[in-house]
PDB file of C-alpha atoms in Angstrom:
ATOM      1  CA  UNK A 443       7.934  41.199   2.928  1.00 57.00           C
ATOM      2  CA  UNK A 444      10.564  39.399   5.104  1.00 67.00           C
ATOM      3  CA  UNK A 445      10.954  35.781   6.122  1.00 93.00           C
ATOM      4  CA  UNK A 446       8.808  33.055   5.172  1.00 96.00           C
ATOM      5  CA  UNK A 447       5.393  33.608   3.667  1.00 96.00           C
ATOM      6  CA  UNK A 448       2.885  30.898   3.234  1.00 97.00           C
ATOM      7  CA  UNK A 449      -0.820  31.541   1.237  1.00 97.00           C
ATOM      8  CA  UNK A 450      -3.609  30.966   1.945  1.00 97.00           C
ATOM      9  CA  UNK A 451      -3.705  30.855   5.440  1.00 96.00           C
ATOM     10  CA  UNK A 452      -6.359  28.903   5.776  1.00 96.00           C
ATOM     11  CA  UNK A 453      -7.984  26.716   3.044  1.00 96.00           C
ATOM     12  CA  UNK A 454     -11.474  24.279   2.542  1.00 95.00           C
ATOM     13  CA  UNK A 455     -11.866  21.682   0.318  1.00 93.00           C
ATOM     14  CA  UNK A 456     -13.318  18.879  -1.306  1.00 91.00           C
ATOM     15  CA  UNK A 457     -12.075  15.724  -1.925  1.00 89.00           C
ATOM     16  CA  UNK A 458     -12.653  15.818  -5.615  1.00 88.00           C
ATOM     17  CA  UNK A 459     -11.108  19.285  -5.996  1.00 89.00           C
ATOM     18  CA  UNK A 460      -7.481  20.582  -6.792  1.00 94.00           C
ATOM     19  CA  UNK A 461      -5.402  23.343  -5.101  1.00 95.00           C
ATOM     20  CA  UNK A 462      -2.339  24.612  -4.271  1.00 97.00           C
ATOM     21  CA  UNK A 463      -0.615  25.611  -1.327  1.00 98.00           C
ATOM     22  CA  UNK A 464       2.343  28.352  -1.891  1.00 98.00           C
ATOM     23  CA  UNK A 465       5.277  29.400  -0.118  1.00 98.00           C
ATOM     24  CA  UNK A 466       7.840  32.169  -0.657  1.00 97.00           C
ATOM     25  CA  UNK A 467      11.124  32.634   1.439  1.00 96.00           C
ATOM     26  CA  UNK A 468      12.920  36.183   1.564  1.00 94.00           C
ATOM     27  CA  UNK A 469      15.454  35.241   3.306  1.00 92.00           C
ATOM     28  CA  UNK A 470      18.067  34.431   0.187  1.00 90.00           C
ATOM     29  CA  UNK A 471      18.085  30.534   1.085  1.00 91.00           C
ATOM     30  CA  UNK A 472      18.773  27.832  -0.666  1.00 89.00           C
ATOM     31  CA  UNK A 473      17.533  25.146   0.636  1.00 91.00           C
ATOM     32  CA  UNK A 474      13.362  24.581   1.138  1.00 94.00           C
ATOM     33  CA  UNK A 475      10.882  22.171   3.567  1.00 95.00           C
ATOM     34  CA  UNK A 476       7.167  20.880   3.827  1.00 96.00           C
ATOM     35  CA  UNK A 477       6.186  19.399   7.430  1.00 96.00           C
ATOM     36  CA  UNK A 478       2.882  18.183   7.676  1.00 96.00           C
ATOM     37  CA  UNK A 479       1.412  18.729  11.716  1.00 95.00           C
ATOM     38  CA  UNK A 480      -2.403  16.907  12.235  1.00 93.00           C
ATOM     39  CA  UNK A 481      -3.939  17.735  14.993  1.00 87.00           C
ATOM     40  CA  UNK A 482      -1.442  16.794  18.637  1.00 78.00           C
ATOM     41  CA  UNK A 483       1.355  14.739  16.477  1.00 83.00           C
ATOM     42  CA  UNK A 484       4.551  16.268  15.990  1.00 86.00           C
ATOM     43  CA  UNK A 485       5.391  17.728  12.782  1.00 91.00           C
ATOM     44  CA  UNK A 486       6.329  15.243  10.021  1.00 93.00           C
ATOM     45  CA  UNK A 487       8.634  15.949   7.459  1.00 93.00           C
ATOM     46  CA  UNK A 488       7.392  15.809   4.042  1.00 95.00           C
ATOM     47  CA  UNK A 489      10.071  16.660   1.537  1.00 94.00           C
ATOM     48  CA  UNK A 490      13.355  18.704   1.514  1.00 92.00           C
ATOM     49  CA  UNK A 491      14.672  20.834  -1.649  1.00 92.00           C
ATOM     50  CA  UNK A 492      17.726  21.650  -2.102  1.00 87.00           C
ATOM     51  CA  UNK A 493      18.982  24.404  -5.047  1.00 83.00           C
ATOM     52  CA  UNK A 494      15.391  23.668  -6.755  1.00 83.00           C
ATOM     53  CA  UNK A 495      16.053  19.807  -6.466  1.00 87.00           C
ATOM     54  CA  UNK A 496      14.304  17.037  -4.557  1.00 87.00           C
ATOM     55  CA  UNK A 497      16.480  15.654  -1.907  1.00 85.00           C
ATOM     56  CA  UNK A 498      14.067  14.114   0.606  1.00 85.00           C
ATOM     57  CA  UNK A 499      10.426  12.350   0.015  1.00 87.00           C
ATOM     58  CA  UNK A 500       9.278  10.727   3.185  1.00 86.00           C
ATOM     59  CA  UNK A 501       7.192   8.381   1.486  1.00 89.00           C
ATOM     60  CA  UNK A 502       4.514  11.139   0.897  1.00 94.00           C
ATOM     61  CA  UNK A 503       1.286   9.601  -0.940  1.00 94.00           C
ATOM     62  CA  UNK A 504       0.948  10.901  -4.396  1.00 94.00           C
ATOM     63  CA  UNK A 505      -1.891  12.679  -4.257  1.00 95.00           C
ATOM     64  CA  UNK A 506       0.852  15.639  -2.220  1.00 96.00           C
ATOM     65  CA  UNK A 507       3.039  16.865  -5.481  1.00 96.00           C
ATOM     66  CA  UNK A 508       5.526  19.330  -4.633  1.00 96.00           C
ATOM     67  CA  UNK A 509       7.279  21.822  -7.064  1.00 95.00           C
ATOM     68  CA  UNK A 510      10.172  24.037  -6.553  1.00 95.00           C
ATOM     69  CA  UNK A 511      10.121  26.313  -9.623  1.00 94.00           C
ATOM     70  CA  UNK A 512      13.221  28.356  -7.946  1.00 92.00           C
ATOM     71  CA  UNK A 513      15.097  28.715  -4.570  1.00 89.00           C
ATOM     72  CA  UNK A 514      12.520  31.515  -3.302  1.00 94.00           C
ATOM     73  CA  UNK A 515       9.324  29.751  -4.174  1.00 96.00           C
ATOM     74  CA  UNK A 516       7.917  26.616  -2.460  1.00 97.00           C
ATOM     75  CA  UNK A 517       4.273  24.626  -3.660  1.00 97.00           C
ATOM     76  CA  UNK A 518       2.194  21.897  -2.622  1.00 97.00           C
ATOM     77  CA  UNK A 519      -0.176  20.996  -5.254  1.00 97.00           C
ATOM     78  CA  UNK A 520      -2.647  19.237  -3.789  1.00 96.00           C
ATOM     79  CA  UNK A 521      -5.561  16.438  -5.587  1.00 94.00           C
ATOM     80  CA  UNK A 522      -8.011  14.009  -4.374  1.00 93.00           C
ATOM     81  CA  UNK A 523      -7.224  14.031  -0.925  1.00 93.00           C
ATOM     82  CA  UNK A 524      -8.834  12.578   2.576  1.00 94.00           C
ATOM     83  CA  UNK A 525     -10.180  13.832   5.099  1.00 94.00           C
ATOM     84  CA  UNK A 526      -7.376  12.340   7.567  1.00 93.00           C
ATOM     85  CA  UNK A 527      -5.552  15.004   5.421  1.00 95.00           C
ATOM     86  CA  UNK A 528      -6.836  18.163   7.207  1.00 96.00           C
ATOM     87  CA  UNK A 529      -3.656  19.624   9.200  1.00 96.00           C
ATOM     88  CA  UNK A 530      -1.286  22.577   9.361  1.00 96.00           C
ATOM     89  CA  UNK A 531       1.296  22.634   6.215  1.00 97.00           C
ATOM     90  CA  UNK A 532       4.665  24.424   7.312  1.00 97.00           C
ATOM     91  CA  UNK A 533       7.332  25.464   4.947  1.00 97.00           C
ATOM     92  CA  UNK A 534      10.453  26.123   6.288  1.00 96.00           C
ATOM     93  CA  UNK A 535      13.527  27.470   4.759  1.00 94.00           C
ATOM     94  CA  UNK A 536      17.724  27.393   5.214  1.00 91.00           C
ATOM     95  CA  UNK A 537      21.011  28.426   4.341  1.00 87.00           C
ATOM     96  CA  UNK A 538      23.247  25.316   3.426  1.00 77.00           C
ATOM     97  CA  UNK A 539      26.676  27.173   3.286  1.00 70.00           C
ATOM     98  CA  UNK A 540      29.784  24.685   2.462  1.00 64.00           C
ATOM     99  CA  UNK A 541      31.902  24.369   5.312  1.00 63.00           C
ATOM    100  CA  UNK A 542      29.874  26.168   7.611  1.00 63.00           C
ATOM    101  CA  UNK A 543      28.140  23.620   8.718  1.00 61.00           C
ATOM    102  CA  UNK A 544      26.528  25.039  12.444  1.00 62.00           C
ATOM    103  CA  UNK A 545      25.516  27.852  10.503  1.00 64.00           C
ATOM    104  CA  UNK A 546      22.314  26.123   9.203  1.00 78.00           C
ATOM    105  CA  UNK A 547      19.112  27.440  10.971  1.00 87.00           C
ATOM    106  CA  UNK A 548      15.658  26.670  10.158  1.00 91.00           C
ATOM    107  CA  UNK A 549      13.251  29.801   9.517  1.00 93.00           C
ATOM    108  CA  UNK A 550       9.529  28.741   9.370  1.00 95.00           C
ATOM    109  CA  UNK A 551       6.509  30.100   8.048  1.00 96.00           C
ATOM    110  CA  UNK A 552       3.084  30.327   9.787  1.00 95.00           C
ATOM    111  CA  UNK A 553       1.966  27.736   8.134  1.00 96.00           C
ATOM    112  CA  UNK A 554      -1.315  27.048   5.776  1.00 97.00           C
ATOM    113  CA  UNK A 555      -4.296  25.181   7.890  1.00 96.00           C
ATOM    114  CA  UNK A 556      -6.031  22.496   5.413  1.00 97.00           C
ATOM    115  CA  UNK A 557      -9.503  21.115   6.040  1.00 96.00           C
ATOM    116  CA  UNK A 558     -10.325  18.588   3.543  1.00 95.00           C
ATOM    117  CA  UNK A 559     -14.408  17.782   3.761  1.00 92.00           C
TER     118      UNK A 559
ATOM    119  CA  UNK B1281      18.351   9.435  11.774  1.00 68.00           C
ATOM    120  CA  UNK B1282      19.051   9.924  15.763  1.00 67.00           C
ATOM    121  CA  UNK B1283      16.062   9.765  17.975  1.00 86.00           C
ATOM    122  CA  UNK B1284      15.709  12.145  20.837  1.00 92.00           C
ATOM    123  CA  UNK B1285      13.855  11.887  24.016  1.00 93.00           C
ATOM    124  CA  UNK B1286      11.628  14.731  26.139  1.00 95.00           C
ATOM    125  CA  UNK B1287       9.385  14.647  28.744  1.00 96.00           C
ATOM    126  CA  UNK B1288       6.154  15.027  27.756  1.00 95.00           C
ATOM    127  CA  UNK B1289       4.911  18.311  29.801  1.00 97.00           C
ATOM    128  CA  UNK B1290       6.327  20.372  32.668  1.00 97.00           C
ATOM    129  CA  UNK B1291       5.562  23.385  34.743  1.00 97.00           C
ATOM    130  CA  UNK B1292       7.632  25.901  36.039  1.00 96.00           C
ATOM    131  CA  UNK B1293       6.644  29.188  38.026  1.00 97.00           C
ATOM    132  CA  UNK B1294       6.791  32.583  36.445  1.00 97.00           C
ATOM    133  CA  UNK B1295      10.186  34.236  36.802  1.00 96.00           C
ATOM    134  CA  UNK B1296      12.012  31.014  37.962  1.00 97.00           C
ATOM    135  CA  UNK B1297      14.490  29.259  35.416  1.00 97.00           C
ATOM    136  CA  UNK B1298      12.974  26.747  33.302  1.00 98.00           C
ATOM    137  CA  UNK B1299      14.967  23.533  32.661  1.00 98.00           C
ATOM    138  CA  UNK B1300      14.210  21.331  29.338  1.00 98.00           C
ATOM    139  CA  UNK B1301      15.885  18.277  29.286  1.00 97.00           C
ATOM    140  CA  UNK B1302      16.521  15.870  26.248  1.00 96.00           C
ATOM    141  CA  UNK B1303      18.307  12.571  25.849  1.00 95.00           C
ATOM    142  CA  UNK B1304      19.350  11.979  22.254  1.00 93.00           C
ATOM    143  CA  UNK B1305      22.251   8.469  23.011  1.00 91.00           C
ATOM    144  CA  UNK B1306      22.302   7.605  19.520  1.00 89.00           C
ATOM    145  CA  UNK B1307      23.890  10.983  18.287  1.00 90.00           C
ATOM    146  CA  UNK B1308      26.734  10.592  16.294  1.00 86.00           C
ATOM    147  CA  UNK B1309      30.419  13.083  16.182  1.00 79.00           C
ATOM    148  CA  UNK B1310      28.955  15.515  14.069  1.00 81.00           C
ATOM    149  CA  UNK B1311      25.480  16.086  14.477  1.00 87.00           C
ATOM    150  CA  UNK B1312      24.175  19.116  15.699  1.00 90.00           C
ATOM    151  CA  UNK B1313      21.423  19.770  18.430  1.00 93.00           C
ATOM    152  CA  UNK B1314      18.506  22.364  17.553  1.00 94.00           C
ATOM    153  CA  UNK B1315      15.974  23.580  20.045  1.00 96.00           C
ATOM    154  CA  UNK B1316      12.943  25.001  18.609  1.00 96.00           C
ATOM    155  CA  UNK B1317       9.725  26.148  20.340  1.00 96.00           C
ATOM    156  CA  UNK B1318       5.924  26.202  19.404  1.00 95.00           C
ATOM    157  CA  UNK B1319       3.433  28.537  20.658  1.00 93.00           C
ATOM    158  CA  UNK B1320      -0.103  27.056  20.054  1.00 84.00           C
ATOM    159  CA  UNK B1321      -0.285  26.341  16.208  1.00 77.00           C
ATOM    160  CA  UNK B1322       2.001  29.085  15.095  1.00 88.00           C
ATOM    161  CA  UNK B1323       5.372  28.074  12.700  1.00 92.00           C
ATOM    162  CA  UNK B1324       7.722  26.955  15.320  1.00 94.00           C
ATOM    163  CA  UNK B1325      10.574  28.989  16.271  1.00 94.00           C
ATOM    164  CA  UNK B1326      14.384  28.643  16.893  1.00 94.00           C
ATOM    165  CA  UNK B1327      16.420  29.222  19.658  1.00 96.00           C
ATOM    166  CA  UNK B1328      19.306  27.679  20.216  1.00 95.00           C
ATOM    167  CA  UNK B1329      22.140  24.692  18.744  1.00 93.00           C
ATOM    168  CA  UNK B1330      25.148  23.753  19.520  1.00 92.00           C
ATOM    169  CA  UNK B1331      27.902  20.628  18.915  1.00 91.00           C
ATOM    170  CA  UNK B1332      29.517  19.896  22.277  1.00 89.00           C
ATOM    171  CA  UNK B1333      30.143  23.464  23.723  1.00 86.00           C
ATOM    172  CA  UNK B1334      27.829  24.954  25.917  1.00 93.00           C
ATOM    173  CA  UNK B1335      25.783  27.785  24.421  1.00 94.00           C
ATOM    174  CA  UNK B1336      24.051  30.713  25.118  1.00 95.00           C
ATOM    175  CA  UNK B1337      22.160  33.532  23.499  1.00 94.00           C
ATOM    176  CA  UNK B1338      19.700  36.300  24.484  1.00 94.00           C
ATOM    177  CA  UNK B1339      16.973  33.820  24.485  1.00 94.00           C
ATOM    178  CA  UNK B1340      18.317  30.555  26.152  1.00 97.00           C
ATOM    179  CA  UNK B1341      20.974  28.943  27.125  1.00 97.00           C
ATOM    180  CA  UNK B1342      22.254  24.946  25.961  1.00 97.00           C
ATOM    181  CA  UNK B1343      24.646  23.107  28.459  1.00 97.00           C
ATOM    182  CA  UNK B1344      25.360  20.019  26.132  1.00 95.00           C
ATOM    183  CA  UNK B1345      26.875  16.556  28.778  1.00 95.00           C
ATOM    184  CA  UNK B1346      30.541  15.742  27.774  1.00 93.00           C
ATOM    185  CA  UNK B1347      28.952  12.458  25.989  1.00 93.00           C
ATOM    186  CA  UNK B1348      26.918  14.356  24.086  1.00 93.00           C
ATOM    187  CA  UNK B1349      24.061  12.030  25.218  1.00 94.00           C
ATOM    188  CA  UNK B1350      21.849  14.677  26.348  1.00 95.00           C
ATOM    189  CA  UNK B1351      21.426  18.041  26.612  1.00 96.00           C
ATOM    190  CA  UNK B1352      19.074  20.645  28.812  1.00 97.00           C
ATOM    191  CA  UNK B1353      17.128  24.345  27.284  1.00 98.00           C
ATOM    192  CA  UNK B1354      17.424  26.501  30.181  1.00 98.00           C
ATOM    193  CA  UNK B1355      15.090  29.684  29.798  1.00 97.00           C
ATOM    194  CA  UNK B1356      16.808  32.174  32.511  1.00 96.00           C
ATOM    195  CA  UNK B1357      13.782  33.647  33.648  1.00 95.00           C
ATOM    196  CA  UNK B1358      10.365  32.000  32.437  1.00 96.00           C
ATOM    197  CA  UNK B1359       7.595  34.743  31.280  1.00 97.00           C
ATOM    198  CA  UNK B1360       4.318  33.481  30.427  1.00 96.00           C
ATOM    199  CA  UNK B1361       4.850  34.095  26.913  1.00 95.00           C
ATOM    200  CA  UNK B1362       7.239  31.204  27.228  1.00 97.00           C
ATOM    201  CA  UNK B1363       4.360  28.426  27.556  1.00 97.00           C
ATOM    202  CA  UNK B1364       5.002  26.581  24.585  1.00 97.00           C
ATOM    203  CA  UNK B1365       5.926  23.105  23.208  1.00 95.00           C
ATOM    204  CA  UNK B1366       9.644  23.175  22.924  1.00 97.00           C
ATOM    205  CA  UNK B1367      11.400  20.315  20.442  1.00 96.00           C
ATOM    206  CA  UNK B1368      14.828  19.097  20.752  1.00 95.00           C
ATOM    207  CA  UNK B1369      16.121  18.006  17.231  1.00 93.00           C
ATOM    208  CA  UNK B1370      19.147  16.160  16.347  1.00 90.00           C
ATOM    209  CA  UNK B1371      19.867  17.647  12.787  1.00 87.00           C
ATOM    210  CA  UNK B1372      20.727  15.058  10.439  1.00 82.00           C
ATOM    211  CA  UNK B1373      21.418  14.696   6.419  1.00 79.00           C
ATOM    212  CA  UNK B1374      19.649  13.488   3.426  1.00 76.00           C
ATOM    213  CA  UNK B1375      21.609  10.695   1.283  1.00 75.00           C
ATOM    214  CA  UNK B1376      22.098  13.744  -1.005  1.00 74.00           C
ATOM    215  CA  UNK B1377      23.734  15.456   1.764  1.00 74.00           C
ATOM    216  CA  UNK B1378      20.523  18.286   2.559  1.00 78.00           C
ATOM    217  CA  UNK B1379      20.271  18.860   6.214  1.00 82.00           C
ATOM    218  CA  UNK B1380      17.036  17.459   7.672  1.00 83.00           C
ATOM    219  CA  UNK B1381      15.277  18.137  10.964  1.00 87.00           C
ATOM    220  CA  UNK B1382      13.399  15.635  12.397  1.00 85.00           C
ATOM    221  CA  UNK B1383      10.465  16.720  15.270  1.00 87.00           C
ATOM    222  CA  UNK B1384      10.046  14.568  17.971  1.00 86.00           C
ATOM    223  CA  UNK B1385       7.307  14.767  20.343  1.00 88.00           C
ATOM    224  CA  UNK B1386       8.369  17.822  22.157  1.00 94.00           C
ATOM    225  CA  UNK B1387       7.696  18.819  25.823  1.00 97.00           C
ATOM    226  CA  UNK B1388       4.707  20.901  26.394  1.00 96.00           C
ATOM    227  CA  UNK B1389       6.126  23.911  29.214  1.00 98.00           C
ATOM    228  CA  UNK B1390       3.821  25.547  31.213  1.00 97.00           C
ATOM    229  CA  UNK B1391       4.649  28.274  32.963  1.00 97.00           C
ATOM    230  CA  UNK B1392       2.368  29.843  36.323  1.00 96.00           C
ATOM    231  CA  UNK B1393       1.775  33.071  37.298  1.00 94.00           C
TER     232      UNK B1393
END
């Protein structure tokens, strides 16, 4: 596996239940993303990890709960959520390297499409 | 966090150069510009940053204005595998000091056989 790998792919649910999206990078980074894309609005950025630690929440409702169990692993635990919800979850993942700072390139995965009923 | 500015679609005939243009005034010294592009809901892809120098790479080139106040994607020789949305980013930092990427609206390219 190589790059940025995000499961399921596609995922139905209700608002009462509780799941999980997951991502895993391969790419050695260190640094991790969740963007948020409904349907024709750009992507929104959700939160930013850095070295397995929160760096960025953009005000993301609580019923989103990221974890970051290690620098290659990426989740979205997801409970009680809307229907206004349902949208494309993208993880993304970088290389922060000290000093280098041009060097920094966003890889994305192909995303996990949520359709909350 | 700067802004940036794109036009919201554009056409451009197969084979001809395809010219992207973004306006992103509020940049400051050391922020970076990222293009990335989107074909129809996959994860969007890079292709090109750069400071204040022009750059260029097998997939684009950037020609960045001397203000830094805007900058312009030129795809060489459009295909129609090009047809995408394509999002100019001003890459910014969290107050912890993480890099951020914030997605505009993009411009939506067509390109015409």
């Amino acid at each position: 596996e190589t790059g940025v790998t995000q499961t399921p792919r596609h995922l139905v649910m209700g608002m009462t239940n509780k799941k999980s999206l997951k991502c895993e990078q391969h790419l050695g980074h260190n640094a991790m993303y969740w963007y948020k894309q409904s349907a024709k609005k750009p992507l929104e950025l959700m939160f930013v990890y850095n070295f397995k630690e929160q760096t960025e929440n953009n005000s993301v409702p609580s019923r989103f709960s990221p974890e970051c169990p290690n620098s290659s692993h990426l989740f979205l635990h997801l409970h009680t959520l809307q229907p206004e919800d349902s949208a494309l979850y993208l993880c993304a993942s970088s290389q922060v390297i000290t000093g280098r700072a041009g060097a920094n390139v966003l890889t994305f995965g192909a995303g996990s499409r949520l359709t909350v009923l | 966090d700067a802004k940036t500015t794109q036009p919201p679609s554009m056409d451009c005939a197969e084979g001809r150069a395809a010219n992207l243009p973004c306006n992103h005034s509020t940049i400051s010294g050391n922020e970076y510009v990222y293009w990335y592009r989107q074909i129809h809901s996959q994860g969007p892809q890079y292709i090109i940053h750069g400071l204040k120098n022009n750059e260029t790479n097998e997939m684009a080139s950037l020609i960045i204005t001397e203000d830094r106040k805007s900058s312009t994607l030129i795809l060489p020789h459009a295909t129609l595998r090009d047809t995408a949305v394509y999002y100019c980013i001003v890459r910014s930092r969290t107050t912890s000091g993480t890099y951020k990427y914030i997605f505009g609206t993009g411009t939506r390219l067509k390109v015409l056989a």
